[in-house]
C-alpha atoms as one frame of an Amber mdcrd trajectory, in Angstrom:
protein
 -94.191 -68.695  76.869 -93.562 -67.515  80.394 -94.192 -64.156  81.778 -90.494
 -63.888  82.088 -89.904 -64.456  78.454 -92.644 -62.156  77.502 -91.415 -58.984
  79.765 -87.901 -60.015  78.027 -88.927 -59.835  74.609 -90.699 -56.342  75.703
 -87.613 -55.017  76.996 -85.334 -56.233  73.851 -88.433 -54.670  71.554 -88.247
 -51.175  73.599 -84.730 -51.112  73.864 -84.386 -51.611  69.960 -86.966 -48.713
  69.705 -84.990 -46.206  71.303 -82.050 -47.217  69.640 -83.791 -46.361  66.700
 -85.177 -42.941  68.009 -81.661 -42.277  69.270 -80.090 -42.729  65.773 -83.095
 -41.086  63.691 -80.397 -38.054  62.604 -77.434 -41.291  61.489 -76.995 -41.325
  57.785 -76.397 -44.748  56.945 -74.676 -45.313  53.470 -75.318 -48.902  52.616
 -75.357 -48.688  48.310 -72.013 -47.632  46.271 -74.369 -46.165  43.437 -76.280
 -44.387  46.264 -76.269 -40.554  46.333 -77.688 -38.732  49.373 -78.686 -35.421
  49.956 -77.782 -35.044  53.472 -80.530 -32.036  54.291 -82.699 -34.261  56.256
 -79.855 -35.813  58.175 -78.032 -32.700  59.575 -78.695 -30.421  61.980 -77.768
 -26.454  61.276 -76.554 -23.235  63.816 -77.108 -20.257  62.504 -73.921 -18.089
  63.659 -75.250 -14.405  63.366 -71.792 -13.047  64.820 -69.519 -15.351  62.975
 -67.817 -15.716  66.220 -67.434 -19.547  66.566 -64.635 -21.479  65.029 -64.923
 -25.129  63.652 -62.821 -26.575  66.661 -65.760 -25.084  68.703 -68.863 -26.140
  66.929 -68.301 -30.048  68.396 -68.544 -28.438  72.136 -72.073 -26.607  71.301
 -75.034 -28.491  72.934 -77.207 -30.418  70.932 -80.204 -27.834  72.082 -77.879
 -25.101  69.934 -78.763 -26.900  66.563 -81.961 -27.106  64.487 -82.861 -29.800
  62.859 -83.336 -29.047  58.705 -86.932 -30.165  56.895 -85.916 -30.376  53.616
 -83.568 -31.894  51.708 -82.095 -28.557  50.444 -81.164 -25.959  53.093 -81.713
 -22.372  52.290 -81.310 -19.796  54.326 -81.825 -16.997  51.544 -79.783 -13.622
  52.111 -78.393 -14.832  55.563 -75.217 -12.966  56.238 -73.987 -15.278  58.902
 -72.138 -18.223  58.953 -74.040 -21.763  58.992 -72.480 -24.559  61.445 -73.518
 -27.816  60.503 -73.232 -31.072  62.505 -74.056 -34.890  60.563 -73.338 -38.367
  61.451 -72.514 -40.756  59.243 -72.323 -44.498  59.151 -70.803 -46.285  56.142
 -71.905 -49.539  55.656 -69.745 -50.056  52.527 -66.000 -50.591  51.557 -66.119
 -47.359  49.452 -64.557 -44.134  50.445 -67.453 -41.447  51.052 -67.117 -37.893
  49.680 -68.870 -34.721  50.459 -70.330 -32.589  47.140 -71.189 -28.973  47.779
 -73.345 -28.142  44.906 -73.748 -24.442  45.026 -70.485 -23.100  43.215 -70.802
 -19.850  44.887 -70.295 -20.891  48.449 -67.081 -18.736  49.496 -65.685 -20.343
  52.361 -66.062 -24.109  53.642 -64.485 -25.587  56.563 -64.703 -29.352  57.174
 -63.936 -31.679  60.209 -64.026 -35.122  60.157 -63.651 -37.336  63.118 -63.621
 -41.105  62.900 -64.638 -43.974  65.068 -60.748 -43.809  66.666 -61.214 -40.088
  67.203 -58.701 -38.793  64.472 -59.567 -35.768  63.070 -59.152 -34.384  59.780
 -59.592 -30.496  58.821 -59.971 -29.604  55.187 -61.396 -26.201  53.154 -62.931
 -25.552  50.098 -65.222 -22.478  48.367 -64.599 -20.646  45.426 -61.871 -18.242
  47.311 -59.754 -21.423  47.735 -57.059 -21.486  45.665 -58.017 -24.008  42.891
 -54.768 -25.710  42.493 -55.441 -26.729  46.358 -58.542 -28.278  45.803 -58.627
 -32.414  46.139 -60.894 -32.244  42.935 -59.957 -29.777  40.596 -63.790 -28.453
  39.947 -66.032 -25.814  40.195 -68.078 -26.864  43.220 -66.309 -28.181  46.165
 -65.931 -31.830  46.809 -64.291 -33.129  49.789 -62.853 -36.927  51.123 -64.392
 -38.012  54.101 -63.036 -41.541  54.783 -64.606 -45.091  55.342 -65.282 -45.414
  58.840 -68.676 -44.237  60.793 -67.590 -40.635  61.430 -69.002 -37.196  62.972
 -68.739 -34.133  60.310 -68.571 -30.826  61.350 -69.214 -28.022  58.675 -68.897
 -24.275  58.900 -70.124 -22.536  55.275 -69.891 -18.910  54.710 -71.105 -16.896
  51.646 -72.549 -13.459  50.819 -74.653 -14.696  47.794 -78.155 -16.973  47.800
 -77.528 -19.211  50.687 -79.010 -22.694  49.577 -77.110 -25.924  50.535 -77.763
 -28.926  48.265 -74.868 -30.971  49.799 -74.732 -34.889  49.072 -72.708 -37.809
  49.962 -71.907 -40.250  47.888 -69.109 -43.127  46.962 -66.389 -42.493  44.167
 -68.529 -44.604  41.374 -71.703 -42.897  42.068 -69.711 -39.440  42.508 -67.914
 -39.907  39.197 -71.036 -41.232  37.174 -72.899 -38.587  38.493 -70.246 -35.958
  37.576 -70.073 -37.569  34.413 -73.947 -37.211  33.631 -73.675 -33.492  34.382
 -70.974 -32.820  32.442 -72.087 -33.981  29.175 -75.343 -32.099  29.998 -72.929
 -29.059  30.406 -71.241 -29.691  27.752 -74.210 -29.897  25.243 -75.705 -26.875
  26.255 -72.642 -24.946  26.220 -72.348 -26.218  22.861 -75.201 -25.479  21.823
 -74.915 -22.069  22.618 -71.352 -21.467  21.534 -72.636 -22.944  17.700 -75.212
 -20.469  17.916 -72.909 -17.751  18.130 -70.696 -19.455  15.820 -73.345 -19.267
  13.262 -74.490 -15.952  13.898 -71.002 -14.323  14.326 -70.421 -16.202  10.181
 -73.836 -14.162   9.379 -72.315 -10.814  11.036 -69.143 -11.130   8.489 -71.858
 -12.062   5.664 -74.253  -9.056   6.196 -72.071  -6.525   8.341 -75.317  -6.244
  10.606 -74.284  -5.019  13.976 -77.415  -6.984  15.385 -75.561 -10.423  14.805
 -72.303  -8.774  16.692 -74.467  -7.736  19.409 -76.021 -11.437  19.671 -72.518
 -12.989  19.881 -71.496 -10.846  22.486 -74.875 -11.605  24.244 -74.098 -15.129
  23.918 -70.707 -15.143  25.046 -71.663 -13.197  28.245 -74.286 -15.895  28.936
 -72.082 -18.568  28.756 -69.454 -16.600  30.936 -72.200 -16.103  33.436 -73.509
 -19.572  33.622 -70.418 -21.488  33.289 -69.805 -19.371  36.861 -73.067 -20.097
  38.191 -72.437 -23.672  37.001 -69.104 -24.200  38.291 -67.031 -24.007  35.385
 -65.430 -20.529  36.048 -62.082 -22.572  36.486 -61.643 -21.975  32.834 -61.434
 -18.449  33.420 -59.215 -16.983  35.764 -59.947 -19.910  38.278 -57.863 -18.513
  41.154 -59.819 -15.097  40.476 -63.275 -16.079  40.760 -64.227 -12.727  42.085
 -63.859 -11.146  38.601 -66.384 -13.994  37.060 -69.192 -12.716  39.667 -68.100
  -9.231  39.341 -68.117  -9.061  35.465 -70.050 -11.910  34.319 -73.742 -10.743
  35.170 -73.042  -7.246  34.429 -71.803  -7.637  30.922 -74.501 -10.429  30.311
 -77.209  -7.668  31.614 -75.499  -4.827  29.438 -75.211  -6.723  26.245 -79.022
  -8.537  26.894 -79.918  -4.234  26.885 -77.965  -3.322  24.053 -79.262  -6.431
  21.756 -82.629  -5.611  22.484 -82.459  -1.886  21.931 -81.182  -3.021  18.209
 -83.260  -5.700  17.504 -86.808  -4.200  19.011 -85.915  -0.829  17.897 -87.040
   0.447  21.284 -86.017   4.071  20.603 -88.729   4.333  17.477 -91.396   1.860
  18.588 -91.321   2.141  22.458 -89.422   5.246  23.517 -90.652   5.358  26.900
 -89.333   1.675  27.714 -86.079   2.809  25.758 -85.894   5.687  28.204 -86.460
   2.831  31.183 -83.878   0.687  29.712 -81.700   3.677  29.636 -82.024   4.050
  33.497 -81.624   0.031  33.701 -77.953   0.346  31.815 -76.943   2.922  34.382
 -78.039   0.702  36.946 -75.857  -2.221  35.351 -72.946  -0.100  35.600 -73.441
   1.385  39.148 -74.032  -2.682  40.039 -70.279  -3.146  39.603 -68.578  -1.323
  42.034 -71.619  -2.418  44.363 -70.389  -5.577  43.066 -66.919  -4.914  44.213
 -67.430  -3.210  47.496 -69.530  -6.429  48.533 -71.733  -4.706  51.324 -74.304
  -6.967  52.336 -77.283  -7.153  52.504 -77.369  -4.330  49.705 -75.070  -6.532
  47.054 -77.264  -9.281  46.632 -80.419  -7.023  46.960 -79.291  -4.773  44.478
 -78.219  -7.518  42.171 -81.735  -9.451  42.511 -83.238  -5.900  41.934 -81.555
  -4.778  38.822 -82.121  -8.622  37.153 -85.478  -8.476  38.014 -85.828  -5.376
  36.404 -83.776  -5.912  33.287 -85.764  -9.439  32.489 -89.026  -7.826  33.243
 -88.326  -4.524  30.897 -86.938  -6.268  28.189 -89.935  -8.419  28.407 -92.498
  -6.065  28.420 -90.455  -4.432  25.388 -91.016  -7.881  23.152 -94.543  -7.620
  23.524 -94.987  -3.804  22.791 -92.805  -4.804  20.048 -95.076  -7.493  18.964
 -98.014  -5.378  19.144 -96.464  -2.742  17.176 -96.098  -4.965  14.037 -92.875
  -6.516  14.574 -93.301 -10.105  13.779 -89.628 -11.578  14.913 -90.769 -10.159
  18.334 -92.933 -13.306  18.866 -90.018 -15.194  19.071 -87.934 -12.844  20.947
 -91.043 -12.988  23.735 -90.648 -16.881  23.595 -87.056 -16.549  24.210 -87.456
 -14.576  27.137 -90.482 -16.750  28.418 -88.002 -19.792  28.769 -85.267 -17.873
  30.307 -87.674 -16.310  32.672 -89.223 -19.683  33.460 -85.523 -21.261  34.455
 -84.944 -18.327  36.568 -88.515 -18.964  38.192 -87.991 -22.281  38.542 -84.500
 -21.786  40.275 -85.838 -19.611  42.934 -88.794 -22.014  43.450 -85.875 -24.615
  44.563 -84.453 -22.359  46.543 -87.765 -21.623  48.582 -88.609 -25.099  49.224
 -91.553 -24.917  46.754 -90.350 -27.388  44.149 -88.469 -30.370  44.647 -84.629
 -30.576  44.158 -83.463 -32.710  41.037 -81.287 -32.747  37.987 -83.575 -31.106
  35.749 -85.017 -28.146  38.479 -81.538 -27.803  39.555 -80.278 -26.840  35.899
 -83.526 -25.354  35.070 -81.492 -21.583  34.668 -79.308 -23.260  32.132 -81.986
 -24.964  30.173 -84.076 -21.585  30.045 -80.869 -19.523  28.727 -80.037 -22.432
  26.001 -83.802 -22.475  24.676 -83.528 -18.206  24.943 -80.477 -18.258  22.797
 -82.153 -20.882  20.240 -85.077 -18.732  20.255 -83.239 -15.131  19.685 -81.296
 -17.277  16.782 -84.898 -18.115  15.480 -85.577 -14.395  15.551 -82.928 -12.888
  13.750 -83.098 -15.736  11.113 -86.949 -14.407  10.947 -86.128 -11.455  10.705
 -83.702 -12.310   7.522 -86.989 -14.075   5.960 -88.700 -10.665   6.953 -86.000
  -9.006   5.231 -85.956 -10.894   2.073 -90.149 -10.896   1.679 -89.669  -7.374
   1.960 -87.151  -7.455  -0.333 -89.286  -9.326  -2.674 -92.137  -7.186  -2.270
 -89.961  -4.132  -2.919 -88.563  -5.557  -6.026 -91.757  -6.550  -7.562 -92.867
  -3.125  -7.118 -89.823  -1.572  -8.238 -90.584  -3.974 -11.177 -93.803  -2.835
 -11.969 -92.812   0.845 -11.895 -89.976   0.144 -14.291 -92.245  -1.588 -16.595
 -94.481   1.464 -15.901 -91.776   3.747 -16.205 -90.468   1.554 -19.429 -93.927
   1.910 -21.334 -93.834   5.951 -20.538 -90.689   6.455 -21.857 -91.770   4.509
 -24.804 -94.200   6.995 -25.315 -92.207   9.687 -24.694 -89.662   8.598 -26.948
 -92.598   8.379 -29.777 -93.415  11.918 -28.663 -89.768  12.744 -28.608 -88.850
  11.275 -32.051 -91.696  13.377 -33.343 -90.408  16.438 -32.106 -86.712  15.806
 -32.902 -87.918  14.920 -36.308 -89.897  18.666 -36.637 -86.943  19.878 -34.754
 -84.191  18.498 -37.284 -86.148  19.479 -40.116 -86.363  23.165 -38.468 -82.570
  23.049 -37.715 -81.786  21.773 -41.367 -83.748  24.818 -42.818 -81.938  27.208
 -40.123 -78.783  25.384 -41.149 -79.176  26.154 -44.999 -80.299  29.940 -43.739
 -77.039  30.373 -42.177 -74.914  28.832 -44.400 -76.413  31.132 -47.147 -75.955
  33.804 -44.888 -72.286  32.355 -44.171 -71.663  32.312 -47.758 -72.794  35.793
 -47.950 -70.956  37.554 -45.427 -67.667  35.686 -46.568 -68.311  36.802 -49.752
 -69.459  40.638 -48.185 -65.530  40.397 -46.595 -64.190  39.216 -50.061 -66.135
  42.281 -51.872 -64.754  44.633 -49.455 -61.609  43.818 -49.194 -62.055  43.858
 -53.042 -63.344  47.323 -52.785 -60.433  48.183 -50.777 -58.187  46.729 -53.066
 -59.720  48.019 -56.504 -59.231  51.842 -54.547 -55.814  51.071 -53.821 -55.266
  49.881 -57.794 -56.972  52.880 -58.724 -54.607  54.991 -57.395 -51.612  52.529
 -58.334 -52.760  52.090 -62.025 -53.405  55.902 -62.530 -49.502  56.717 -62.181
 -48.662  54.216 -65.209 -51.589  55.778 -66.956 -50.547  59.307 -66.598 -47.254
  58.307 -67.822 -48.883  56.526 -70.969 -50.805  59.700 -71.640 -47.641  62.157
 -71.143 -45.407  60.195 -73.414 -48.253  59.854 -75.717 -48.477  63.650 -76.250
 -45.216  63.636 -76.545 -45.034  61.094 -79.432 -47.656  62.882 -81.364 -45.773
  66.471 -81.012 -42.482  64.426 -81.782 -44.288  62.972 -85.002 -45.681  66.514
 -85.989 -41.920  68.010 -85.647 -40.763  65.175 -87.946 -43.703  65.733 -90.591
 -42.698  69.422 -90.472 -38.996  68.662 -90.745 -39.127  65.977 -93.614 -41.363
  68.871 -95.842 -38.683  71.128 -96.014 -36.439  70.674 -98.687 -33.178  70.920
 -96.574 -33.260  68.443 -94.319 -31.426  67.938 -90.716 -30.471  64.275 -90.774
 -28.886  64.622 -87.249 -32.294  66.472 -85.754 -34.544  63.984 -87.608 -32.524
  60.916 -86.240 -32.852  62.637 -82.368 -36.504  63.025 -83.044 -36.867  59.345
 -83.862 -34.749  58.679 -80.811 -36.998  60.309 -78.468 -40.090  58.526 -80.244
 -38.647  55.487 -79.841 -38.167  56.029 -75.873 -41.230  57.312 -75.720 -42.705
  54.108 -76.979 -40.642  52.001 -74.888 -41.951  54.077 -71.732 -45.087  53.546
 -73.077 -45.370  49.675 -73.340 -43.483  49.548 -69.930 -45.832  51.637 -68.231
 -48.742  50.045 -70.001 -47.503  46.391 -68.971 -46.969  47.986 -65.265 -50.780
  48.606 -65.434 -51.762  45.282 -66.930 -49.887  42.977 -63.916 -52.052  45.620
 -61.456 -54.983  44.372 -63.520 -54.048  40.939 -63.512 -53.197  40.860 -59.696
 -56.630  42.485 -59.342 -58.341  39.890 -61.032 -56.324  37.139 -59.123 -57.549
  38.379 -55.993 -61.088  38.462 -56.805 -60.725  34.572 -58.459 -62.900  31.953
 -56.389 -60.208  29.819 -54.023 -58.372  27.254 -55.505 -56.162  24.307 -53.628
 -53.612  24.653 -56.759 -49.974  25.691 -55.361 -47.382  27.621 -56.565 -43.998
  28.823 -56.262 -44.313  32.233 -55.250 -41.504  35.157 -53.771 -42.897  36.057
 -50.304 -41.484  39.787 -50.099 -42.687  40.796 -53.486 -46.074  39.492 -52.667
 -45.624  41.646 -49.097 -44.265  44.759 -51.345 -47.392  44.362 -53.882 -50.017
  44.084 -51.012 -48.962  46.729 -48.741 -48.866  49.062 -51.518 -52.350  48.180
 -52.436 -53.489  48.755 -48.905 -51.626  51.960 -48.263 -53.186  53.451 -51.523
 -56.730  52.226 -50.755 -56.933  54.096 -47.481 -55.614  56.760 -48.923 -58.035
  56.740 -51.547 -60.750  57.352 -49.072 -59.122  59.689 -46.853 -56.092  62.111
 -48.677 -55.186  62.980 -45.603 -53.806  59.960 -43.684 -50.322  59.423 -44.207
 -48.242  56.716 -42.416 -44.598  55.503 -42.552 -44.258  52.368 -44.399 -40.885
  50.151 -42.980 -40.062  47.285 -45.034 -37.331  44.793 -43.598 -37.241  42.002
 -46.118 -34.748  39.365 -45.726 -33.152  39.093 -49.532 -32.026  35.270 -49.150
 -35.971  33.980 -48.489 -36.573  31.018 -50.983 -39.897  31.095 -52.791 -42.200
  28.764 -51.081 -45.405  26.794 -52.039 -48.602  28.585 -51.733 -52.023  29.898
 -53.079 -51.022  33.315 -54.121 -54.217  34.907 -54.163 -55.409  33.541 -50.682
 -52.078  34.447 -49.262 -52.570  37.966 -50.712 -55.862  38.209 -49.001 -54.537
  37.444 -45.767 -51.681  40.137 -46.390 -54.143  42.339 -47.317 -56.392  42.009
 -44.290 -53.490  42.384 -41.721 -52.100  45.357 -43.512 -55.823  47.223 -43.835
 -55.930  46.463 -39.882 -52.596  47.870 -39.456 -53.519  51.339 -40.757 -56.673
  51.115 -39.349 -55.478  50.984 -35.565 -52.536  53.594 -36.625 -55.044  56.304
 -38.237 -57.614  55.587 -35.324 -54.639  56.569 -32.699 -53.780  59.523 -34.572
 -57.501  60.609 -34.897 -57.794  60.189 -31.056 -54.480  60.964 -29.696 -53.727
  64.487 -29.444 -49.959  64.071 -30.000 -48.458  66.295 -32.522 -45.369  64.015
 -32.497 -47.102  60.599 -33.167 -46.258  59.405 -36.308 -48.262  56.334 -37.671
 -45.816  53.867 -38.620 -46.168  50.090 -39.997 -43.373  47.800 -40.179 -43.040
  44.823 -42.086 -40.237  41.930 -42.086 -39.684  38.793 -43.009 -37.237  36.001
 -42.268 -35.945  32.613 -41.921 -36.470  31.150 -38.608 -35.315  27.430 -38.367
 -37.751  25.838 -40.906 -40.280  28.444 -40.923 -40.709  31.681 -43.131 -41.641
  34.549 -40.642 -43.709  37.512 -41.649 -44.086  40.148 -38.651 -46.443  42.857
 -39.409 -46.135  45.643 -36.529 -48.204  48.696 -35.763 -47.658  51.518 -33.281
 -51.680  51.972 -33.066 -53.980  51.272 -30.131 -52.708  47.792 -29.353 -55.176
  45.262 -27.479 -56.450  44.252 -24.086 -55.207  40.428 -23.154 -59.557  39.874
 -23.245 -59.732  40.874 -26.625 -56.453  39.507 -27.760 -57.771  35.864 -26.751
 -60.633  36.278 -29.466 -59.561  38.186 -32.296 -59.659  35.010 -34.472 -63.193
  34.045 -33.515 -65.745  34.691 -36.133 -68.018  37.776 -36.518 -65.799  39.159
 -33.424 -64.899  42.919 -34.326 -63.618  46.033 -32.275 -64.206  48.181 -35.265
 -67.585  50.145 -34.784 -70.781  48.622 -35.701 -71.147  48.520 -39.986 -67.057
  48.885 -40.188 -66.432  45.614 -40.459 -68.285  41.898 -40.661 -65.714  40.375
 -38.055 -64.523  37.628 -40.574 -61.608  39.041 -41.703 -59.197  37.613 -39.212
 -61.124  34.352 -38.556 -60.885  33.545 -42.815 -57.137  34.715 -42.684 -56.530
  32.205 -39.470 -58.085  29.106 -41.464 -56.269  29.874 -44.759 -52.872  30.250
 -42.549 -53.427  26.821 -40.442 -55.604  24.782 -42.622 -54.598  25.495 -46.328
 -50.951  26.051 -45.429 -50.409  24.330 -42.702 -49.116  27.333 -40.835 -49.454
  29.323 -37.797 -50.843  32.860 -37.165 -50.348  34.533 -33.880 -50.780  37.832
 -32.156 -49.161  40.179 -30.058 -50.166  43.027 -28.277 -49.745  45.900 -25.877
 -52.433  47.972 -24.897 -51.541  51.741 -26.282 -48.410  50.785 -27.582 -48.254
  48.156 -30.488 -49.680  44.973 -31.855 -47.584  42.290 -33.785 -48.977  39.682
 -36.173 -46.730  36.841 -37.129 -47.292  34.515 -39.663 -45.526  31.544 -39.651
 -45.190  29.243 -42.973 -43.309  25.737 -43.239 -40.600  25.881 -45.561 -41.132
  22.459 -46.402 -43.595  22.813 -48.661 -41.211  24.954 -50.849 -39.689  23.035
 -54.033
């Protein structure tokens, strides 16, 4: 080889190396299935004042740009705009696409220049109208053509400023999106299934804890759908609503669920107070997010989210050490959640590589969190079952003990009841004997009053018998004298015989009268019988009112009263037990005369005249007997109790209190009638006997 040829080869080798050195920022796309992250190929310029337009970026000198050292460019909480420059050479025939994987980029402007110098301006970002997007997905995907091109980009956002941007062909883009959609579908499907399952449990047990869990899961789905670019399912043209409300609702529901699940108010009161402060911060964050004051908004958001995570995790640990067995699942759930969040933060800072699994770590952590929280609820049910089983066993043991105690007590009670029954039977027998004695005493008392009346009543016919007997003796003596004379006066003798016959008739009449009085007394003193007979009510009333009046007069000669009989003559005979009905009438007449006598003795009124009025009448299908006196009358509280056994208004020793009670039973039970009382205190008292006519023959 000649020296010339060697020099030529060295020249071309150096020229080739210089070419490679100059083109080291060019991205060569040579595989249809390739997905390339542009981070190491792009150069960036930080426009802190946001004063450079997209068309001015291409005029900036190369020195104004810096080379990225990582595949995923991360600018933290930078408020400025980021200007990017990228050179791409497509070695395939496929159309190329830029995909911005950060779903929270607010404004994206892209200008592509092909080798012919043609320019294409495109826009993207979450604040770009969803219907205007080339690909209607949550993230921004832009078509950049097939020829070697220059790409200038201007990106603005107020959230975490990391830029995972990749370049791919349509087949590789579709394949990547398909895998991502399947993964997200499975993840969100698991979360939704947990929500529906626990919602079903809520409707069964009506425990609000399950409802809080469902709200928490739904809020998590809402939040992660926004973070993973699925916000276009909810208010696609108003994405700020997802950002402003999703995270706050997620944090708030997490706090409420933890309150209920861990019972922090009772178990950890200090953490409970901190959690209340945390809820206040969540509420405050809503207007802060809305005002979008940077970097305050992002810093505040990161602060209260971090505080929520730490406080809730601490509450779970504290509850576990306080004896809440289900808290271990709560701790595991938040460990997964925190792990996913930490991995995502490490990607942003460049400590971990960006790939499919690390990029979706927060979603995976949230999914496992929901699973373990559901396990915690299930474990809580198991604990409830165990506690219920123990409580039932304890209750059963107590029930058996109580049953044994009841059996023993029953034996003791049976013995006591037997003894008490014997005592009660003895007392009942004594009571029956006493009652019989009292009733007999009442009968004897009425009999005594009847006897006094009879004694007075029978005295009149006996006086007539005696008088006419004496007259008859005198007539007989006169007759003997006249018969012994030689000259007899036949007319005189006939007159004496006539007078003697008249006296004998009168003696016979008054003897029968005395006999009927004695017969009535015997009937009254007879034992009660169930045999009824036809009786004349008017005659019975007339007989017993006179017996009652004369009986009272026999005791007190100074007593006088007017007796008014208003008896309806057309009353037919009715079926009744005469001695029982007579006993009732005698008792009522005695009470009436006692009332007027008592009023006469206690009232200083010379014009007062004791009066007892008795009337009979037919009213519909009843025979009514009214016994009215103008005596002392009765107050309402006494009137309601007059028919009760042993109740009396008379002084002690003056009555047994059984007269009206026995009378009431005779009228109502034995005769099917009614015994009623009407009274006005200090004016009058009326007893009304109502006997049915259908008993008459």
